[in-house]
PDB file of C-alpha atoms in Angstrom:
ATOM      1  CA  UNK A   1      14.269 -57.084  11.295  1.00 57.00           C
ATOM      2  CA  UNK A   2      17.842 -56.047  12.053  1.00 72.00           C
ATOM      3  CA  UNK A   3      18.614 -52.808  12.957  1.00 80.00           C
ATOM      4  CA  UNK A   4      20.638 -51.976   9.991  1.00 84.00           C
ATOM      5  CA  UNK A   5      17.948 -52.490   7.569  1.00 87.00           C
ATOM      6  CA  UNK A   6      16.380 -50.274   9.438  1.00 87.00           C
ATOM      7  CA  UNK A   7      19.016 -47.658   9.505  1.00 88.00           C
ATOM      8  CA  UNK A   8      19.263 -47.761   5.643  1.00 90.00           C
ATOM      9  CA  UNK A   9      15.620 -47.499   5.077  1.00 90.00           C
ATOM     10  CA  UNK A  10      16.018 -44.313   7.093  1.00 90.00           C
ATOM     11  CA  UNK A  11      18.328 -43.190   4.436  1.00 91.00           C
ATOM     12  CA  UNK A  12      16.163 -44.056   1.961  1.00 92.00           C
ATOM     13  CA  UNK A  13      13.089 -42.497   3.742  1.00 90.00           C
ATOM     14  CA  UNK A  14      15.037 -39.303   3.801  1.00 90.00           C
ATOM     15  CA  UNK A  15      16.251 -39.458   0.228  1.00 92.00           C
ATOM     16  CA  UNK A  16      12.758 -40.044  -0.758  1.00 91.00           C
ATOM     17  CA  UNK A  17      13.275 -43.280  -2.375  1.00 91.00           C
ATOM     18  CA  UNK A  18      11.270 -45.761  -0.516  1.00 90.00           C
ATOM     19  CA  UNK A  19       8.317 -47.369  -1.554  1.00 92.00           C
ATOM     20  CA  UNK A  20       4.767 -47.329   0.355  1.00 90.00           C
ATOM     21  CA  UNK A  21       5.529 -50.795   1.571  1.00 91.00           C
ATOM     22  CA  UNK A  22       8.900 -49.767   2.877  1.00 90.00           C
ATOM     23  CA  UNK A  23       7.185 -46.909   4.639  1.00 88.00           C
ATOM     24  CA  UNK A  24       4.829 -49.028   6.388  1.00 87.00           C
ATOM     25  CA  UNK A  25       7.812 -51.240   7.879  1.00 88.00           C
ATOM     26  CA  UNK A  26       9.051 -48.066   9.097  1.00 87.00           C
ATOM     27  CA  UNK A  27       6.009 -47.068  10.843  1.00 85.00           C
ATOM     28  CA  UNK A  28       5.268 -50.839  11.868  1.00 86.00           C
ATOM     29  CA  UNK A  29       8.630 -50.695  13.598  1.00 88.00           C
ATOM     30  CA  UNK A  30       8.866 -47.107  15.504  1.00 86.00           C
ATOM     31  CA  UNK A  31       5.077 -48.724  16.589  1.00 84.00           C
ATOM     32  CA  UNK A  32       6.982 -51.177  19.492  1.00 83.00           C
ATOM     33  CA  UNK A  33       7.745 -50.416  22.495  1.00 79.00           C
ATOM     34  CA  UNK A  34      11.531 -51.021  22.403  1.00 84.00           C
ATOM     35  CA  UNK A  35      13.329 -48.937  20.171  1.00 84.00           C
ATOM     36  CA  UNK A  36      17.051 -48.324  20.073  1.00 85.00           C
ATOM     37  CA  UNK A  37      18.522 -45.280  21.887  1.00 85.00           C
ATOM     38  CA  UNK A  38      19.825 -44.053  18.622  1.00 85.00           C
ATOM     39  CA  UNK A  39      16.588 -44.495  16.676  1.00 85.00           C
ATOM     40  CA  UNK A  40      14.369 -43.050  19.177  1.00 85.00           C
ATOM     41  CA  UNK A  41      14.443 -39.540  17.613  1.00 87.00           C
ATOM     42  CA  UNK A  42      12.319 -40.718  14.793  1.00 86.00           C
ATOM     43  CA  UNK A  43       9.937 -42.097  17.048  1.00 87.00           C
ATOM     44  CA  UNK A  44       7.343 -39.211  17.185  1.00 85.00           C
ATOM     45  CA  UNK A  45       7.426 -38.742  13.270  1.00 85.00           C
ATOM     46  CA  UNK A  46       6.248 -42.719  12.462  1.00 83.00           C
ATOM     47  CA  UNK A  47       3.960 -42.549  16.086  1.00 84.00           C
ATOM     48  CA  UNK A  48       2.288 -38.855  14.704  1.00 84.00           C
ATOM     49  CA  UNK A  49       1.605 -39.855  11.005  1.00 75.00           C
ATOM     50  CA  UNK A  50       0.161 -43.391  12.299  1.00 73.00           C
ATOM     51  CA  UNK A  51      -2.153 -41.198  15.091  1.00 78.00           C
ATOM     52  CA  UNK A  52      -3.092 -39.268  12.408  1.00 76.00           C
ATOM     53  CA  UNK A  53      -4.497 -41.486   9.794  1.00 72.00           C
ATOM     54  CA  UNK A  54      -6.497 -42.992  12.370  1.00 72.00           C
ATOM     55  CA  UNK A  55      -8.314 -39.768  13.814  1.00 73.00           C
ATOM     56  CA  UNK A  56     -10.769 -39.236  11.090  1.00 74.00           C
ATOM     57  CA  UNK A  57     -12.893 -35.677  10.352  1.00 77.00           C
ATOM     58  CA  UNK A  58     -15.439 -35.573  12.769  1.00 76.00           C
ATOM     59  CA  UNK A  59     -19.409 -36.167  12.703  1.00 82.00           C
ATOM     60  CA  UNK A  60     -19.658 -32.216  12.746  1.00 86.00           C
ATOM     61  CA  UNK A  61     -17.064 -31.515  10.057  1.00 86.00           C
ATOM     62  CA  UNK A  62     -19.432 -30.625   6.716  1.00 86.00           C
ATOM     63  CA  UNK A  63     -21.163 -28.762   9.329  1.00 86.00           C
ATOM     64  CA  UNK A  64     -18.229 -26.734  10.633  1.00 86.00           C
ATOM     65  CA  UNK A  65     -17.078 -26.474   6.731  1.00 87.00           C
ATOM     66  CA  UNK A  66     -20.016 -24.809   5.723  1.00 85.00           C
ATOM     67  CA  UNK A  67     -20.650 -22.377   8.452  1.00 84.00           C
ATOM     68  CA  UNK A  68     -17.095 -21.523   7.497  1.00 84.00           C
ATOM     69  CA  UNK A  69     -18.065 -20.725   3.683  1.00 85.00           C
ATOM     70  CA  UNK A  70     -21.077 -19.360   4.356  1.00 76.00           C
ATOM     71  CA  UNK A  71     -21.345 -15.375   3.184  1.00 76.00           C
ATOM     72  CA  UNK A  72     -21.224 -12.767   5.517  1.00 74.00           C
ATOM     73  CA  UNK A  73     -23.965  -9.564   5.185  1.00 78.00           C
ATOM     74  CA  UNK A  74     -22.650  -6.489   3.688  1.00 80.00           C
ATOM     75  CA  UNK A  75     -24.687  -3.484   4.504  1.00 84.00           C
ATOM     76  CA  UNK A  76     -25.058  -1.171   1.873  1.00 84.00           C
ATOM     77  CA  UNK A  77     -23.044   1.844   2.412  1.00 84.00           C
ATOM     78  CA  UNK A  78     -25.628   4.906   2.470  1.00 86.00           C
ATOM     79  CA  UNK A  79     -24.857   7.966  -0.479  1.00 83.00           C
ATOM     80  CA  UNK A  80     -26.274  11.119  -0.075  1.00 88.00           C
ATOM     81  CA  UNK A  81     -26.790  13.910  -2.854  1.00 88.00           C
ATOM     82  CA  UNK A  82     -23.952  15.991  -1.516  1.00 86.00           C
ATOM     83  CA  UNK A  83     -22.152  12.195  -1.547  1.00 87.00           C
ATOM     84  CA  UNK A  84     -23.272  11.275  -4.909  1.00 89.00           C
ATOM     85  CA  UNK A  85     -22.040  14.888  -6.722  1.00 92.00           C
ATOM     86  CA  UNK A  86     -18.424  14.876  -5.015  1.00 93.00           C
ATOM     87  CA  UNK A  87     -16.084  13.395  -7.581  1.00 92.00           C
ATOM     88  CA  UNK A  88     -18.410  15.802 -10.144  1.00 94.00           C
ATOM     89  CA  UNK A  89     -17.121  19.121  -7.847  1.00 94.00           C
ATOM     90  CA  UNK A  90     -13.845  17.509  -7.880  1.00 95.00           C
ATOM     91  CA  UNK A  91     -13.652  16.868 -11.996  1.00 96.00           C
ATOM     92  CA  UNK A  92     -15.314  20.677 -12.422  1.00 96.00           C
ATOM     93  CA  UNK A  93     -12.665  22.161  -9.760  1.00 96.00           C
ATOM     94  CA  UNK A  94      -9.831  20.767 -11.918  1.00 96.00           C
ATOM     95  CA  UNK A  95     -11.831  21.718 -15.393  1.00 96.00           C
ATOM     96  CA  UNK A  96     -11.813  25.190 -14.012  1.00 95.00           C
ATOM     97  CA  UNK A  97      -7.805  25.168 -13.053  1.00 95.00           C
ATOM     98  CA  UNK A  98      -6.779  23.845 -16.219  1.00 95.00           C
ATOM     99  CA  UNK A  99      -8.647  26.249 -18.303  1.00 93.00           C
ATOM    100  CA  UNK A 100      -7.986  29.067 -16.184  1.00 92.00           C
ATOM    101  CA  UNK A 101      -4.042  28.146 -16.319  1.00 91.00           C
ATOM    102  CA  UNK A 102      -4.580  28.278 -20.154  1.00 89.00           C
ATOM    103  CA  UNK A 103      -6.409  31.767 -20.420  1.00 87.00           C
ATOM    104  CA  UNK A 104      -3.178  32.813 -18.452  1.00 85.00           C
ATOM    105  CA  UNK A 105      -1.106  31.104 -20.686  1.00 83.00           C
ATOM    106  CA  UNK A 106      -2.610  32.764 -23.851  1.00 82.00           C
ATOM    107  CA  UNK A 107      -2.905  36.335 -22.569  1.00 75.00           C
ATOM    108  CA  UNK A 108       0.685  36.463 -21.756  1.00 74.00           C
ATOM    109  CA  UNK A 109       2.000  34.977 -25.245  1.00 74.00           C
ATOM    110  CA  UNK A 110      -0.422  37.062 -26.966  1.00 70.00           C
ATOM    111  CA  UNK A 111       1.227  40.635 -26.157  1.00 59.00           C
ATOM    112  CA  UNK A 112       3.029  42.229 -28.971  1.00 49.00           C
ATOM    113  CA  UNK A 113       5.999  42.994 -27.115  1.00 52.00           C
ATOM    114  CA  UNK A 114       5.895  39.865 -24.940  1.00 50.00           C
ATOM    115  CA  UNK A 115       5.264  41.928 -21.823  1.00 52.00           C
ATOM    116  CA  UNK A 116       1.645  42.031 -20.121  1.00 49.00           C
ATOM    117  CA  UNK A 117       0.787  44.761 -18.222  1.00 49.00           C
ATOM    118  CA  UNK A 118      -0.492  44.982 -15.090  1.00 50.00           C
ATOM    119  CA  UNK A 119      -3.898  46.845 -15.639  1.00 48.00           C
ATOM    120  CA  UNK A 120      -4.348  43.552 -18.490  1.00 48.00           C
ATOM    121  CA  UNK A 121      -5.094  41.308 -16.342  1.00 49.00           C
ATOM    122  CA  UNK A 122      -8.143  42.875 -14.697  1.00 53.00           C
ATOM    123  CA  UNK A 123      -9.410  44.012 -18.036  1.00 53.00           C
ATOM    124  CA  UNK A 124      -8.620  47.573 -18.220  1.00 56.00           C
ATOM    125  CA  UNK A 125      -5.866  48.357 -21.032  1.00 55.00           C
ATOM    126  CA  UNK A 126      -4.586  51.796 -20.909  1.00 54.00           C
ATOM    127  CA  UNK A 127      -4.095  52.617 -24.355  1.00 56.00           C
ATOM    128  CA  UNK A 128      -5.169  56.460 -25.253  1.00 53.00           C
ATOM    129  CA  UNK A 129      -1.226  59.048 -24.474  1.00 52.00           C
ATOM    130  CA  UNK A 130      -3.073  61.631 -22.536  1.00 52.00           C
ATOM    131  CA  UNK A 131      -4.134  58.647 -19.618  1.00 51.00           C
ATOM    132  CA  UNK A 132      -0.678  57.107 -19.919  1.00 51.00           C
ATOM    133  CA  UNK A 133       1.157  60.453 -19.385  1.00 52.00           C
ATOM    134  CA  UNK A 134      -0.913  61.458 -17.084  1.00 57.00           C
ATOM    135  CA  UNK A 135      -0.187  58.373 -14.845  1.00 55.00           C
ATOM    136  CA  UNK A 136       3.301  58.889 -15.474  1.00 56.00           C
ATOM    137  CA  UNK A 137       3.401  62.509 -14.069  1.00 61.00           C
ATOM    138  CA  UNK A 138       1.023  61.445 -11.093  1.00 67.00           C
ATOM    139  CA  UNK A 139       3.638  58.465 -10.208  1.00 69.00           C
ATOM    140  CA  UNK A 140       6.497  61.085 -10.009  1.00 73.00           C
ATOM    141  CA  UNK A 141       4.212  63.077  -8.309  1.00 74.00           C
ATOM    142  CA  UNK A 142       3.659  60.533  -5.466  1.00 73.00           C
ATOM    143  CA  UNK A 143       7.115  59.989  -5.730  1.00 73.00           C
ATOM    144  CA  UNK A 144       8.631  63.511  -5.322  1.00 79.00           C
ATOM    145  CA  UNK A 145       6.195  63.596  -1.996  1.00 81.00           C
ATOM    146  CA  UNK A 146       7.120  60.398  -0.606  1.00 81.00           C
ATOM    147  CA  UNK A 147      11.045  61.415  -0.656  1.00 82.00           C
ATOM    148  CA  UNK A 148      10.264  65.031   0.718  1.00 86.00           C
ATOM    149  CA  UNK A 149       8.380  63.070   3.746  1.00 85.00           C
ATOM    150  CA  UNK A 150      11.283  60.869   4.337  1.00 86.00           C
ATOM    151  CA  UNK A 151      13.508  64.124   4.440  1.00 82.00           C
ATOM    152  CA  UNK A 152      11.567  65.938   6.870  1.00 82.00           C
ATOM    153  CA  UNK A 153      11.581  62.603   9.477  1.00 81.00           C
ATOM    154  CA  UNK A 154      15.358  62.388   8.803  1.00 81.00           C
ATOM    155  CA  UNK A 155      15.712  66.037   9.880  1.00 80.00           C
ATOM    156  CA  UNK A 156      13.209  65.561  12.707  1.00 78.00           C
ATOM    157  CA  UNK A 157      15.248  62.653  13.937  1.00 80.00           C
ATOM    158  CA  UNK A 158      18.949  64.903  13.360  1.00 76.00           C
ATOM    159  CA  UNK A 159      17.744  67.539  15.614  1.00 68.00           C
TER     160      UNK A 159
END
């Protein structure tokens, strides 16, 4: 076979436009011993895929295959009670937020005058005059002492 031919079913070969028969000339010919300097590159390729189909599976194949497939053991992981009633501690914690944020929610839009008070939120609502003017005279009270304390140490510290 000439050397051209050759060359062209290369360019076929790569173009993937030869037939099996074709193919098989190809591999027949990188096979010899003597193969142009030029051509020598595709050597291995026709050499490899001929080495190939020859080496078969093995005797010990099916056996290799199925230790290959074959299941591994799981252990069980181990729960505990404490294990077992987590997520329900963690769906009760945010049950607990949630309705807690609402209480909050509805106590303060539930004032008359929009404002909650202080003494609301732990339950005791000052509501009688007497109590609330009394508080009101016992904060300036407090007050009036506080600033006469502060005087005295500003005094101290003049002298």
């Amino acid at each position: 076979m000439d050397y051209k031919d050759i060359e062209q079913l290369l360019e076929r070969y790569w173009q993937c436009e030869t037939s099996v028969e074709e193919e098989a000339t190809l591999r027949d010919f990188f096979a010899k011993e003597e193969v142009p300097a030029h051509l020598l590159r595709y050597k291995n390729l026709f050499v490899y895929q001929q080495v190939q189909q020859e080496v078969g599976l093995g005797e010990d194949f099916d056996a290799r295959i199925l230790a290959e497939v074959e299941p591994t053991v799981v252990k069980a992981k181990r729960l505990t009670l404490a294990g077992r009633f987590i997520p329900l501690f963690k769906a009760a914690a945010v049950i607990a937020i949630i309705l807690s944020l609402g209480n909050v929610a509805q106590h303060s839009f539930s004032g008359d005058d929009g404002s909650v008070l202080a003494t609301d939120t732990i339950g005791k609502q000052v509501t009688a005059p007497s109590v609330a003017i009394s508080n009101d005279v016992k904060a300036e009270q407090v007050l009036a002492d506080s600033l006469a304390k502060i005087n005295h140490k500003v005094q101290v510290i003049n002298e």
